[in-house]
Amino acid sequence: MLAFAERFRPRISALAGASVGAAVLAIVCRWLASYHPGAIVLAIALGAFWFSIALAAISAVLRAKSRFSVPAAAFIWAAAELGRSTILIAFPYATLPYALADSAAALGLASVGGVALVGLATAGSNVTLYAALRRLRGPVSGRASGAALRAAFGIACALAVVVAGRPDSGIGGPSVAAPTAATPGAPPAEGWYRVALLQPCVRSQKNPAEYAAALERLMALSDEALAYGPDLVAWHETAVVPPIEWHLRHRPDRSTYDVVAEADEYLRRYPSPVVAGNGYAVPGDVRRAVEHNSALLYSGGSIRDRYDKVNLVPFSEYLPSWAGLPALRRWIVSRFGNFWSPGSGPKLFTASPASFAAPICFEDSFGRYFASFDAPDFFVVLTNDSWARSAGMQEQHLAMSRFRAAETGAMVLRAADTGATVAIASNGAVAAALPPFERGALVVDVPLGRAITTPYESIGKASDIATLAVGLILVALCAADRRRSLRIDKNGSL
C-alpha cells in the first residue's frame, strides 16, 4: 500500500484506499449483517472513507520527497485510525491496535499512551520498514547502512512484540491485580471480593414470553452461584428489558407486569447485591419520553443506585440529529423500541466493601471515558452481543476491554449474554473466561484496594490530540519542502 501510494498520485491512491478499506471492513465486520444489511453497508462506507483519506494524504507526503515524509506518513495513518474510532459514528472495529490485544508489549505501551500510542507505533514500524526497503533500491553508496538505520524502529517494535510475548495475569508481581477462580464453599481470602458473572445465553427478548424465559435462566444461574457465596452478582446489559419501576407503577400490560414484578421481587430478596442491566424509564413519566440503557444496583432489598449509559450506539440506541432518515427511525423503533437518552456521566457503585464501575456495552470502546471513572476497585462491563451471533465479534469487543484494563491499571470483569464473559487482569491478560455461547456462571475473587493511576490516566489521554497535532505539523513541513523543491526545479536556484 505504501509503495502504491508513493508511486501514484493522491487521487488514484484515494480510490485504491477506498477499495481496500471497503474490503477490510466487509470481511472483518461481516457480523454486522446479522443486525441489518444497512449496518454492514455503513461500515463499508466508513472504511472506504477513512482509508481513502489516509492513503491520499500518505501519497501526498511520500511524493513530496521531504525529509519529514516518513514520520508524516506514520502520523497520518495513526490519525486516520483515531478518526474512524472517535469521530461521528465512532467505529473502532478493524483497527490495527486492537489486533494486538494479545501482545504484552502493546498492552504495556497502552498503559502509557493508550490505543493512540499503540496505533502510532504500529504505523511507524510499518512505514520505517518500507523506508528501509526503498533505500535498498537506491544508490549503492551507503545502501546497507541507510536501510539499517531506517529499519531500526520497525525492527525494535517487532522484537518487542516477540520478546514480550503474550500477557500473563501471573507475571508482573504485586503490581498486577489479577482475578482468580473462586472455590465453592470456601470464602474469599481477606481483602478479596467475590463476583459472579452470569452468561445465560438468552439471545432474544422481544415479547413477554421471551422476557419470562430469560428471567428464569438468570434466576437459575443466580441460585447456582449461591454455592460460592458471592459478594456481588452481575446480570448482562438489558437482562431485564422492560423498565422495572415504570411497569410496577403503571401496569399497562399484565404479562409484562408479571415478569418485571417477579424480577423485582427476586432481586430484592436475593441475599447478595446484584447489578443488572435494565431499560430504565422514569416511573413518574407516563409517556416514557425519556428512557435510558441502565445498570441497577439491587442491595438490601431495594434499588440502591443506578447508572445510565452515556455513550450511546448510533442508529440503534439513538439516531444522530444530522442523519434525518425518518423511515430508518420508524424501523428501529418498531424493532427495538424507543431511542434511549444519554446519562449524565460516570458513576461508581458501592457494594461494601467494594466500589466498582459498570460501563455498558460499547462504552469500553472509549479510553478517555473509561478512565474518567474515579479509581474503582474494578470494572464490571455489562454487555449483550448476542445479536451478532459471532464469536469473532465477541473477541473483537473483548480486545477493547483488555486495552481499557491496561490503560487504567484496573481489573475489568465482563458479564455478557452469550460472551465474552471474562475476568481481565490489570495488565490486560485474560485471567478466566467462559466459552462463548455456553450457559454458565464465571465466579472470581478480586483483590480490593489495588486502584492505581497509570501514566495514561495522568498524561497519556492526550496522546490522541498529540498525534493529530504532530501529524498536522509534519504535513505542513512536507508541503513547505515540496514548495521549496518546486521553486528550485523552476528557477534552477533559490
Tab-separated table of C-alpha atoms in Angstrom:
chain	number	residue	atom	x	y	z
A	1	MET	CA	0.000	0.000	0.000
A	2	LEU	CA	2.795	2.420	0.838
A	3	ALA	CA	4.628	1.617	-2.378
A	4	PHE	CA	1.408	2.146	-4.320
A	5	ALA	CA	0.762	5.458	-2.581
A	6	GLU	CA	4.240	6.726	-3.374
A	7	ARG	CA	4.084	5.668	-7.000
A	8	PHE	CA	0.634	7.012	-7.853
A	9	ARG	CA	-0.912	10.421	-7.341
A	10	PRO	CA	-3.171	11.129	-4.353
A	11	ARG	CA	-6.363	10.894	-6.407
A	12	ILE	CA	-5.573	7.384	-7.605
A	13	SER	CA	-4.326	6.431	-4.141
A	14	ALA	CA	-7.626	7.613	-2.675
A	15	LEU	CA	-9.531	5.270	-4.977
A	16	ALA	CA	-7.245	2.390	-4.032
A	17	GLY	CA	-7.629	3.229	-0.348
A	18	ALA	CA	-11.406	3.265	-0.662
A	19	SER	CA	-11.333	-0.180	-2.263
A	20	VAL	CA	-9.043	-1.629	0.400
A	21	GLY	CA	-10.980	-0.010	3.252
A	22	ALA	CA	-14.281	-1.303	1.938
A	23	ALA	CA	-12.872	-4.820	1.595
A	24	VAL	CA	-11.298	-4.836	5.069
A	25	LEU	CA	-14.466	-3.683	6.822
A	26	ALA	CA	-16.652	-6.028	4.770
A	27	ILE	CA	-14.545	-9.025	5.802
A	28	VAL	CA	-13.696	-8.196	9.410
A	29	CYS	CA	-17.143	-6.815	10.306
A	30	ARG	CA	-19.341	-9.159	8.294
A	31	TRP	CA	-21.243	-9.976	11.504
A	32	LEU	CA	-22.952	-6.568	11.195
A	33	ALA	CA	-25.213	-8.078	8.554
A	34	SER	CA	-26.907	-10.000	11.381
A	35	TYR	CA	-28.220	-6.694	12.676
A	36	HIS	CA	-29.301	-5.195	9.345
A	37	PRO	CA	-27.864	-5.104	5.797
A	38	GLY	CA	-27.682	-1.336	6.126
A	39	ALA	CA	-25.268	-1.703	9.047
A	40	ILE	CA	-22.644	-3.549	7.015
A	41	VAL	CA	-23.124	-1.076	4.160
A	42	LEU	CA	-22.480	1.786	6.573
A	43	ALA	CA	-19.349	0.079	7.930
A	44	ILE	CA	-18.059	-0.478	4.397
A	45	ALA	CA	-18.677	3.191	3.628
A	46	LEU	CA	-16.757	4.220	6.740
A	47	GLY	CA	-13.844	2.003	5.780
A	48	ALA	CA	-13.804	3.389	2.254
A	49	PHE	CA	-13.970	6.982	3.513
A	50	TRP	CA	-11.186	6.812	6.090
A	51	PHE	CA	-8.857	4.583	4.065
A	52	SER	CA	-9.222	6.861	1.045
A	53	ILE	CA	-8.335	9.948	3.088
A	54	ALA	CA	-5.394	8.199	4.712
A	55	LEU	CA	-3.885	6.822	1.515
A	56	ALA	CA	-4.373	10.064	-0.410
A	57	ALA	CA	-2.627	12.052	2.317
A	58	ILE	CA	0.155	9.471	2.605
A	59	SER	CA	0.627	9.618	-1.155
A	60	ALA	CA	0.959	13.389	-1.000
A	61	VAL	CA	3.618	13.391	1.721
A	62	LEU	CA	5.634	10.488	0.291
A	63	ARG	CA	5.672	12.055	-3.162
A	64	ALA	CA	6.827	15.343	-1.632
A	65	LYS	CA	10.245	13.670	-1.109
A	66	SER	CA	10.662	15.588	2.117
A	67	ARG	CA	12.895	14.604	5.000
A	68	PHE	CA	9.651	14.599	7.011
A	69	SER	CA	7.765	12.280	4.649
A	70	VAL	CA	8.306	9.042	6.578
A	71	PRO	CA	7.192	10.271	10.023
A	72	ALA	CA	4.350	12.237	8.417
A	73	ALA	CA	3.029	9.075	6.763
A	74	ALA	CA	3.055	7.243	10.107
A	75	PHE	CA	1.201	10.033	11.902
A	76	ILE	CA	-1.359	10.298	9.103
A	77	TRP	CA	-2.181	6.606	9.303
A	78	ALA	CA	-2.447	6.688	13.093
A	79	ALA	CA	-4.633	9.813	12.959
A	80	ALA	CA	-6.958	8.218	10.405
A	81	GLU	CA	-7.427	5.187	12.669
A	82	LEU	CA	-8.213	7.512	15.567
A	83	GLY	CA	-10.649	9.481	13.435
A	84	ARG	CA	-12.630	6.395	12.487
A	85	SER	CA	-12.667	5.291	16.136
A	86	THR	CA	-13.777	8.565	17.709
A	87	ILE	CA	-15.427	10.967	15.230
A	88	LEU	CA	-19.133	10.985	14.315
A	89	ILE	CA	-20.211	7.327	14.324
A	90	ALA	CA	-17.010	6.278	16.155
A	91	PHE	CA	-16.468	2.740	14.851
A	92	PRO	CA	-13.235	1.259	16.281
A	93	TYR	CA	-13.584	-2.240	14.853
A	94	ALA	CA	-10.977	-3.495	12.364
A	95	THR	CA	-8.337	-1.055	13.612
A	96	LEU	CA	-4.733	-2.218	13.903
A	97	PRO	CA	-4.106	-1.572	17.625
A	98	TYR	CA	-6.913	-3.854	18.801
A	99	ALA	CA	-5.474	-6.668	16.708
A	100	LEU	CA	-2.572	-6.605	19.197
A	101	ALA	CA	-4.699	-7.274	22.281
A	102	ASP	CA	-2.762	-10.495	22.865
A	103	SER	CA	0.593	-8.687	22.878
A	104	ALA	CA	2.130	-7.814	26.238
A	105	ALA	CA	4.236	-5.134	24.550
A	106	ALA	CA	1.195	-3.432	23.017
A	107	LEU	CA	-0.761	-3.534	26.277
A	108	GLY	CA	2.241	-2.177	28.164
A	109	LEU	CA	2.512	0.681	25.690
A	110	ALA	CA	-1.220	1.329	26.105
A	111	SER	CA	-0.711	1.861	29.839
A	112	VAL	CA	1.429	4.865	28.880
A	113	GLY	CA	-0.262	6.370	25.836
A	114	GLY	CA	-3.392	4.357	25.227
A	115	VAL	CA	-4.532	2.839	21.986
A	116	ALA	CA	-3.405	6.005	20.151
A	117	LEU	CA	0.237	5.374	21.017
A	118	VAL	CA	-0.057	1.707	20.059
A	119	GLY	CA	-1.522	2.736	16.717
A	120	LEU	CA	1.286	5.220	16.152
A	121	ALA	CA	3.933	2.617	16.979
A	122	THR	CA	2.287	0.118	14.628
A	123	ALA	CA	2.088	2.625	11.789
A	124	GLY	CA	5.613	3.855	12.481
A	125	SER	CA	7.128	0.385	12.377
A	126	ASN	CA	5.487	-0.384	9.046
A	127	VAL	CA	6.458	2.938	7.483
A	128	THR	CA	10.087	2.725	8.620
A	129	LEU	CA	10.418	-0.828	7.325
A	130	TYR	CA	9.050	0.352	3.997
A	131	ALA	CA	11.549	3.224	4.009
A	132	ALA	CA	14.346	0.706	4.591
A	133	LEU	CA	13.244	-1.442	1.652
A	134	ARG	CA	13.007	1.648	-0.504
A	135	ARG	CA	16.558	2.612	0.482
A	136	LEU	CA	17.842	-0.783	-0.641
A	137	ARG	CA	16.666	0.102	-4.147
A	138	GLY	CA	18.525	3.424	-4.022
A	139	PRO	CA	22.144	4.333	-4.835
A	140	VAL	CA	24.764	1.718	-3.980
A	141	SER	CA	26.739	4.114	-1.794
A	142	GLY	CA	25.656	3.699	1.824
A	143	ARG	CA	22.776	1.441	0.832
A	144	ALA	CA	23.120	-1.114	3.638
A	145	SER	CA	23.759	1.376	6.421
A	146	GLY	CA	20.946	3.640	5.242
A	147	ALA	CA	18.490	0.759	5.107
A	148	ALA	CA	19.517	-0.476	8.555
A	149	LEU	CA	19.088	2.982	10.049
A	150	ARG	CA	15.627	3.371	8.577
A	151	ALA	CA	14.562	-0.107	9.668
A	152	ALA	CA	15.759	0.261	13.262
A	153	PHE	CA	12.436	1.431	14.694
A	154	GLY	CA	10.386	-1.193	12.876
A	155	ILE	CA	12.761	-3.978	13.890
A	156	ALA	CA	12.745	-2.781	17.500
A	157	CYS	CA	8.931	-2.849	17.575
A	158	ALA	CA	8.811	-6.338	16.078
A	159	LEU	CA	11.396	-7.618	18.572
A	160	ALA	CA	9.484	-6.054	21.465
A	161	VAL	CA	6.323	-7.896	20.449
A	162	VAL	CA	8.162	-11.211	20.071
A	163	VAL	CA	10.245	-10.951	23.243
A	164	ALA	CA	7.404	-9.702	25.460
A	165	GLY	CA	5.082	-12.441	24.232
A	166	ARG	CA	1.515	-12.748	25.438
A	167	PRO	CA	0.310	-11.048	28.615
A	168	ASP	CA	0.087	-13.294	31.651
A	169	SER	CA	-2.005	-12.491	34.718
A	170	GLY	CA	0.570	-14.329	36.828
A	171	ILE	CA	3.500	-12.209	35.627
A	172	GLY	CA	4.298	-8.787	36.974
A	173	GLY	CA	4.366	-9.463	40.699
A	174	PRO	CA	2.430	-7.302	43.108
A	175	SER	CA	1.937	-4.569	40.517
A	176	VAL	CA	-0.563	-6.749	38.618
A	177	ALA	CA	-4.014	-7.115	40.154
A	178	ALA	CA	-5.472	-10.358	38.844
A	179	PRO	CA	-8.805	-12.106	39.453
A	180	THR	CA	-8.631	-15.770	40.427
A	181	ALA	CA	-11.190	-18.545	40.068
A	182	ALA	CA	-13.339	-18.913	43.179
A	183	THR	CA	-13.788	-22.171	45.088
A	184	PRO	CA	-17.355	-23.144	46.045
A	185	GLY	CA	-17.906	-23.456	49.773
A	186	ALA	CA	-14.702	-21.575	50.634
A	187	PRO	CA	-14.942	-17.832	51.344
A	188	PRO	CA	-12.623	-15.393	49.576
A	189	ALA	CA	-9.345	-14.545	51.287
A	190	GLU	CA	-9.155	-11.468	53.470
A	191	GLY	CA	-9.078	-8.335	51.341
A	192	TRP	CA	-10.637	-10.129	48.368
A	193	TYR	CA	-14.136	-9.837	46.934
A	194	ARG	CA	-16.175	-12.489	45.123
A	195	VAL	CA	-18.080	-11.663	41.930
A	196	ALA	CA	-20.341	-13.972	39.908
A	197	LEU	CA	-20.643	-13.096	36.215
A	198	LEU	CA	-23.653	-14.735	34.565
A	199	GLN	CA	-23.850	-15.823	30.926
A	200	PRO	CA	-27.431	-17.056	30.340
A	201	CYS	CA	-27.347	-17.289	26.513
A	202	VAL	CA	-30.815	-15.798	26.143
A	203	ARG	CA	-30.224	-14.312	22.674
A	204	SER	CA	-33.734	-12.972	22.060
A	205	GLN	CA	-36.062	-10.834	24.194
A	206	LYS	CA	-38.824	-9.418	22.005
A	207	ASN	CA	-42.034	-10.280	23.872
A	208	PRO	CA	-43.263	-11.136	27.389
A	209	ALA	CA	-42.849	-14.875	26.853
A	210	GLU	CA	-39.182	-14.392	25.955
A	211	TYR	CA	-38.737	-11.947	28.856
A	212	ALA	CA	-40.034	-14.642	31.210
A	213	ALA	CA	-37.794	-17.349	29.741
A	214	ALA	CA	-34.745	-15.094	30.056
A	215	LEU	CA	-35.580	-14.297	33.658
A	216	GLU	CA	-35.893	-17.991	34.505
A	217	ARG	CA	-32.382	-18.620	33.190
A	218	LEU	CA	-30.927	-15.683	35.093
A	219	MET	CA	-32.598	-16.701	38.343
A	220	ALA	CA	-31.443	-20.307	37.943
A	221	LEU	CA	-27.827	-19.222	37.381
A	222	SER	CA	-28.045	-16.802	40.306
A	223	ASP	CA	-29.288	-19.605	42.548
A	224	GLU	CA	-26.411	-21.832	41.421
A	225	ALA	CA	-23.942	-19.034	42.180
A	226	LEU	CA	-25.073	-19.005	45.821
A	227	ALA	CA	-22.944	-22.109	46.368
A	228	TYR	CA	-19.932	-19.792	46.046
A	229	GLY	CA	-21.240	-17.163	48.470
A	230	PRO	CA	-20.808	-14.228	46.060
A	231	ASP	CA	-20.412	-10.659	47.300
A	232	LEU	CA	-21.839	-9.395	44.002
A	233	VAL	CA	-23.706	-10.936	41.064
A	234	ALA	CA	-23.713	-9.330	37.602
A	235	TRP	CA	-26.520	-9.677	35.043
A	236	HIS	CA	-25.738	-8.574	31.496
A	237	GLU	CA	-26.893	-5.451	29.628
A	238	THR	CA	-30.717	-5.252	29.338
A	239	ALA	CA	-31.010	-8.548	31.196
A	240	VAL	CA	-34.486	-7.301	32.074
A	241	VAL	CA	-35.699	-5.352	29.039
A	242	PRO	CA	-38.915	-3.660	30.288
A	243	PRO	CA	-38.321	-0.710	32.661
A	244	ILE	CA	-38.919	-2.333	36.044
A	245	GLU	CA	-40.003	0.601	38.180
A	246	TRP	CA	-42.122	2.123	35.409
A	247	HIS	CA	-44.090	-1.090	34.804
A	248	LEU	CA	-44.557	-1.671	38.519
A	249	ARG	CA	-46.252	1.703	38.770
A	250	HIS	CA	-48.305	1.884	35.559
A	251	ARG	CA	-49.020	-1.772	34.654
A	252	PRO	CA	-50.082	-1.204	31.027
A	253	ASP	CA	-49.733	-4.887	30.166
A	254	ARG	CA	-50.392	-7.739	32.588
A	255	SER	CA	-47.980	-10.253	31.054
A	256	THR	CA	-45.105	-7.760	31.078
A	257	TYR	CA	-46.011	-6.643	34.581
A	258	ASP	CA	-45.874	-10.237	35.826
A	259	VAL	CA	-42.314	-10.595	34.510
A	260	VAL	CA	-40.971	-7.359	35.981
A	261	ALA	CA	-42.758	-7.977	39.285
A	262	GLU	CA	-41.126	-11.395	39.551
A	263	ALA	CA	-37.729	-9.938	38.622
A	264	ASP	CA	-38.068	-7.127	41.153
A	265	GLU	CA	-39.160	-9.472	43.940
A	266	TYR	CA	-36.315	-11.899	43.206
A	267	LEU	CA	-33.660	-9.183	43.103
A	268	ARG	CA	-34.930	-7.560	46.302
A	269	ARG	CA	-34.779	-10.795	48.304
A	270	TYR	CA	-31.536	-12.106	46.800
A	271	PRO	CA	-29.003	-12.349	49.648
A	272	SER	CA	-26.181	-10.590	47.758
A	273	PRO	CA	-26.066	-7.316	45.815
A	274	VAL	CA	-26.926	-7.684	42.127
A	275	VAL	CA	-26.031	-5.260	39.339
A	276	ALA	CA	-28.462	-5.822	36.484
A	277	GLY	CA	-28.924	-4.274	33.065
A	278	ASN	CA	-32.368	-2.731	32.569
A	279	GLY	CA	-34.093	-0.410	30.118
A	280	TYR	CA	-34.933	2.319	32.605
A	281	ALA	CA	-37.805	4.828	32.326
A	282	VAL	CA	-38.650	7.485	34.888
A	283	PRO	CA	-41.527	5.965	36.919
A	284	GLY	CA	-43.459	9.235	37.087
A	285	ASP	CA	-43.355	9.815	33.318
A	286	VAL	CA	-46.488	8.162	31.917
A	287	ARG	CA	-45.420	8.749	28.307
A	288	ARG	CA	-41.904	7.322	28.811
A	289	ALA	CA	-40.486	10.312	26.972
A	290	VAL	CA	-37.030	9.710	28.438
A	291	GLU	CA	-35.542	6.228	28.657
A	292	HIS	CA	-32.065	5.019	29.484
A	293	ASN	CA	-29.927	1.946	28.983
A	294	SER	CA	-29.127	1.459	32.648
A	295	ALA	CA	-27.426	-0.638	35.281
A	296	LEU	CA	-29.425	-1.009	38.501
A	297	LEU	CA	-27.770	-1.971	41.775
A	298	TYR	CA	-30.091	-4.034	43.960
A	299	SER	CA	-28.858	-4.358	47.515
A	300	GLY	CA	-30.504	-4.893	50.883
A	301	GLY	CA	-33.991	-5.284	49.438
A	302	SER	CA	-34.101	-2.155	47.278
A	303	ILE	CA	-32.630	-0.379	44.269
A	304	ARG	CA	-29.685	1.426	45.837
A	305	ASP	CA	-28.243	3.158	42.786
A	306	ARG	CA	-28.452	3.484	39.034
A	307	TYR	CA	-26.001	4.245	36.230
A	308	ASP	CA	-27.283	5.411	32.848
A	309	LYS	CA	-25.217	4.707	29.761
A	310	VAL	CA	-23.592	7.884	28.424
A	311	ASN	CA	-22.037	6.822	25.111
A	312	LEU	CA	-24.949	5.504	23.085
A	313	VAL	CA	-24.607	3.466	19.887
A	314	PRO	CA	-25.672	5.483	16.822
A	315	PHE	CA	-28.502	4.096	14.684
A	316	SER	CA	-29.593	1.568	17.327
A	317	GLU	CA	-29.739	3.401	20.652
A	318	TYR	CA	-30.095	6.860	19.184
A	319	LEU	CA	-30.347	8.410	15.740
A	320	PRO	CA	-27.842	11.218	15.161
A	321	SER	CA	-29.566	14.531	14.500
A	322	TRP	CA	-27.589	15.000	11.303
A	323	ALA	CA	-28.830	11.693	9.869
A	324	GLY	CA	-32.520	12.519	9.355
A	325	LEU	CA	-33.844	9.299	7.810
A	326	PRO	CA	-37.395	9.105	9.237
A	327	ALA	CA	-38.004	5.676	7.670
A	328	LEU	CA	-34.952	4.275	9.450
A	329	ARG	CA	-36.120	5.832	12.699
A	330	ARG	CA	-39.510	4.124	12.397
A	331	TRP	CA	-37.899	0.753	11.605
A	332	ILE	CA	-35.539	0.906	14.586
A	333	VAL	CA	-38.296	1.964	16.977
A	334	SER	CA	-40.557	-0.836	15.710
A	335	ARG	CA	-37.828	-3.424	16.263
A	336	PHE	CA	-36.071	-2.161	19.391
A	337	GLY	CA	-38.459	0.320	20.990
A	338	ASN	CA	-37.878	3.980	21.754
A	339	PHE	CA	-34.449	5.501	21.449
A	340	TRP	CA	-32.504	5.968	24.656
A	341	SER	CA	-31.247	9.192	26.173
A	342	PRO	CA	-27.644	9.541	27.367
A	343	GLY	CA	-26.859	9.559	31.065
A	344	SER	CA	-25.289	12.437	32.941
A	345	GLY	CA	-21.802	10.989	33.387
A	346	PRO	CA	-19.646	8.340	35.077
A	347	LYS	CA	-20.674	6.948	38.454
A	348	LEU	CA	-19.249	4.497	40.959
A	349	PHE	CA	-21.361	1.888	42.717
A	350	THR	CA	-20.665	0.848	46.292
A	351	ALA	CA	-21.362	-2.705	47.405
A	352	SER	CA	-19.492	-2.749	50.687
A	353	PRO	CA	-16.599	-3.026	50.970
A	354	ALA	CA	-16.007	-2.650	47.223
A	355	SER	CA	-16.507	0.220	44.832
A	356	PHE	CA	-16.935	-0.607	41.173
A	357	ALA	CA	-17.979	0.946	37.880
A	358	ALA	CA	-20.434	-0.651	35.456
A	359	PRO	CA	-19.936	0.800	31.965
A	360	ILE	CA	-22.392	-0.615	29.478
A	361	CYS	CA	-21.703	-2.352	26.166
A	362	PHE	CA	-19.518	-0.339	23.777
A	363	GLU	CA	-18.541	2.201	26.428
A	364	ASP	CA	-15.394	0.103	26.736
A	365	SER	CA	-14.516	1.361	23.239
A	366	PHE	CA	-13.702	4.830	24.581
A	367	GLY	CA	-10.450	5.026	26.519
A	368	ARG	CA	-10.909	8.594	27.717
A	369	TYR	CA	-14.389	7.918	29.074
A	370	PHE	CA	-13.399	4.632	30.689
A	371	ALA	CA	-10.567	6.385	32.511
A	372	SER	CA	-12.937	9.082	33.795
A	373	PHE	CA	-14.438	6.747	36.418
A	374	ASP	CA	-12.852	7.666	39.737
A	375	ALA	CA	-10.469	4.804	40.601
A	376	PRO	CA	-12.871	1.899	41.245
A	377	ASP	CA	-11.639	-1.348	42.744
A	378	PHE	CA	-12.701	-2.997	39.486
A	379	PHE	CA	-14.946	-2.554	36.454
A	380	VAL	CA	-17.919	-4.722	35.524
A	381	VAL	CA	-18.786	-4.236	31.852
A	382	LEU	CA	-22.395	-5.243	31.173
A	383	THR	CA	-22.885	-6.110	27.526
A	384	ASN	CA	-25.090	-8.072	25.164
A	385	ASP	CA	-23.505	-9.002	21.841
A	386	SER	CA	-25.876	-11.880	21.132
A	387	TRP	CA	-27.403	-10.034	18.156
A	388	ALA	CA	-24.194	-10.531	16.154
A	389	ARG	CA	-24.267	-14.329	16.576
A	390	SER	CA	-20.496	-14.256	16.140
A	391	ALA	CA	-17.710	-15.426	18.442
A	392	GLY	CA	-15.328	-13.387	16.299
A	393	MET	CA	-17.241	-10.202	17.013
A	394	GLN	CA	-17.178	-11.003	20.735
A	395	GLU	CA	-13.396	-11.427	20.581
A	396	GLN	CA	-13.067	-8.057	18.849
A	397	HIS	CA	-15.171	-6.436	21.566
A	398	LEU	CA	-13.168	-8.228	24.264
A	399	ALA	CA	-9.963	-6.721	22.832
A	400	MET	CA	-11.264	-3.272	23.729
A	401	SER	CA	-11.871	-4.259	27.348
A	402	ARG	CA	-8.345	-5.641	27.524
A	403	PHE	CA	-6.897	-2.331	26.376
A	404	ARG	CA	-9.067	-0.453	28.886
A	405	ALA	CA	-7.682	-2.661	31.671
A	406	ALA	CA	-4.113	-1.866	30.630
A	407	GLU	CA	-4.826	1.854	30.286
A	408	THR	CA	-6.435	2.175	33.721
A	409	GLY	CA	-4.414	-0.460	35.566
A	410	ALA	CA	-7.692	-1.894	36.838
A	411	MET	CA	-9.292	-5.319	36.664
A	412	VAL	CA	-12.124	-5.490	34.141
A	413	LEU	CA	-14.859	-8.097	34.533
A	414	ARG	CA	-17.378	-8.686	31.757
A	415	ALA	CA	-20.897	-10.101	32.088
A	416	ALA	CA	-22.327	-10.878	28.654
A	417	ASP	CA	-25.396	-12.717	27.405
A	418	THR	CA	-23.550	-15.079	25.051
A	419	GLY	CA	-19.939	-13.930	25.600
A	420	ALA	CA	-17.334	-12.836	26.060
A	421	THR	CA	-17.832	-13.298	29.813
A	422	VAL	CA	-14.302	-12.801	31.055
A	423	ALA	CA	-12.174	-11.666	34.003
A	424	ILE	CA	-9.251	-9.479	32.906
A	425	ALA	CA	-6.176	-8.665	34.997
A	426	SER	CA	-4.905	-5.120	35.345
A	427	ASN	CA	-2.255	-5.732	32.665
A	428	GLY	CA	-4.844	-6.799	30.079
A	429	ALA	CA	-4.303	-10.542	30.454
A	430	VAL	CA	-7.342	-12.815	30.427
A	431	ALA	CA	-7.385	-14.495	33.844
A	432	ALA	CA	-10.586	-16.545	33.431
A	433	ALA	CA	-13.315	-16.915	30.818
A	434	LEU	CA	-16.438	-18.837	29.877
A	435	PRO	CA	-16.682	-20.440	26.427
A	436	PRO	CA	-18.832	-18.391	24.045
A	437	PHE	CA	-22.475	-19.394	23.574
A	438	GLU	CA	-22.432	-21.722	26.603
A	439	ARG	CA	-24.649	-21.061	29.602
A	440	GLY	CA	-22.833	-20.694	32.909
A	441	ALA	CA	-21.512	-18.530	35.716
A	442	LEU	CA	-17.931	-17.315	35.998
A	443	VAL	CA	-17.177	-16.766	39.688
A	444	VAL	CA	-13.924	-14.992	40.509
A	445	ASP	CA	-12.226	-13.410	43.500
A	446	VAL	CA	-10.708	-9.961	43.012
A	447	PRO	CA	-8.311	-8.140	45.350
A	448	LEU	CA	-9.554	-4.821	46.730
A	449	GLY	CA	-7.620	-1.622	47.327
A	450	ARG	CA	-5.399	-2.054	44.267
A	451	ALA	CA	-6.518	1.015	42.311
A	452	ILE	CA	-3.626	2.965	40.781
A	453	THR	CA	-3.141	5.934	38.490
A	454	THR	CA	-1.375	4.899	35.297
A	455	PRO	CA	0.729	7.174	33.076
A	456	TYR	CA	-2.128	7.001	30.584
A	457	GLU	CA	-4.557	8.412	33.131
A	458	SER	CA	-2.100	11.142	34.152
A	459	ILE	CA	-0.985	12.448	30.769
A	460	GLY	CA	-1.388	9.706	28.176
A	461	LYS	CA	-5.033	10.520	27.462
A	462	ALA	CA	-3.730	13.446	25.427
A	463	SER	CA	-1.869	11.111	23.057
A	464	ASP	CA	-4.728	11.231	20.557
A	465	ILE	CA	-4.641	15.039	20.375
A	466	ALA	CA	-0.842	14.971	20.248
A	467	THR	CA	-0.931	12.502	17.346
A	468	LEU	CA	-3.211	14.773	15.360
A	469	ALA	CA	-1.242	17.937	16.196
A	470	VAL	CA	2.159	16.471	15.350
A	471	GLY	CA	0.736	14.936	12.193
A	472	LEU	CA	-0.551	18.315	11.003
A	473	ILE	CA	2.830	19.920	11.700
A	474	LEU	CA	4.654	17.215	9.749
A	475	VAL	CA	2.255	17.555	6.817
A	476	ALA	CA	2.864	21.313	6.801
A	477	LEU	CA	6.625	20.754	6.821
A	478	CYS	CA	6.317	18.312	3.914
A	479	ALA	CA	4.280	20.871	1.990
A	480	ALA	CA	6.907	23.544	2.670
A	481	ASP	CA	9.683	21.249	1.453
A	482	ARG	CA	7.638	20.441	-1.633
A	483	ARG	CA	7.134	24.105	-2.493
A	484	ARG	CA	10.825	24.749	-1.960
A	485	SER	CA	11.841	21.912	-4.300
A	486	LEU	CA	9.415	23.144	-6.956
A	487	ARG	CA	10.965	26.612	-6.843
A	488	ILE	CA	14.410	25.085	-7.239
A	489	ASP	CA	13.263	22.986	-10.203
A	490	LYS	CA	11.689	26.009	-11.847
A	491	ASN	CA	14.422	28.569	-11.298
A	492	GLY	CA	17.485	26.414	-11.002
A	493	SER	CA	18.296	28.124	-7.734
A	494	LEU	CA	16.570	29.851	-4.873
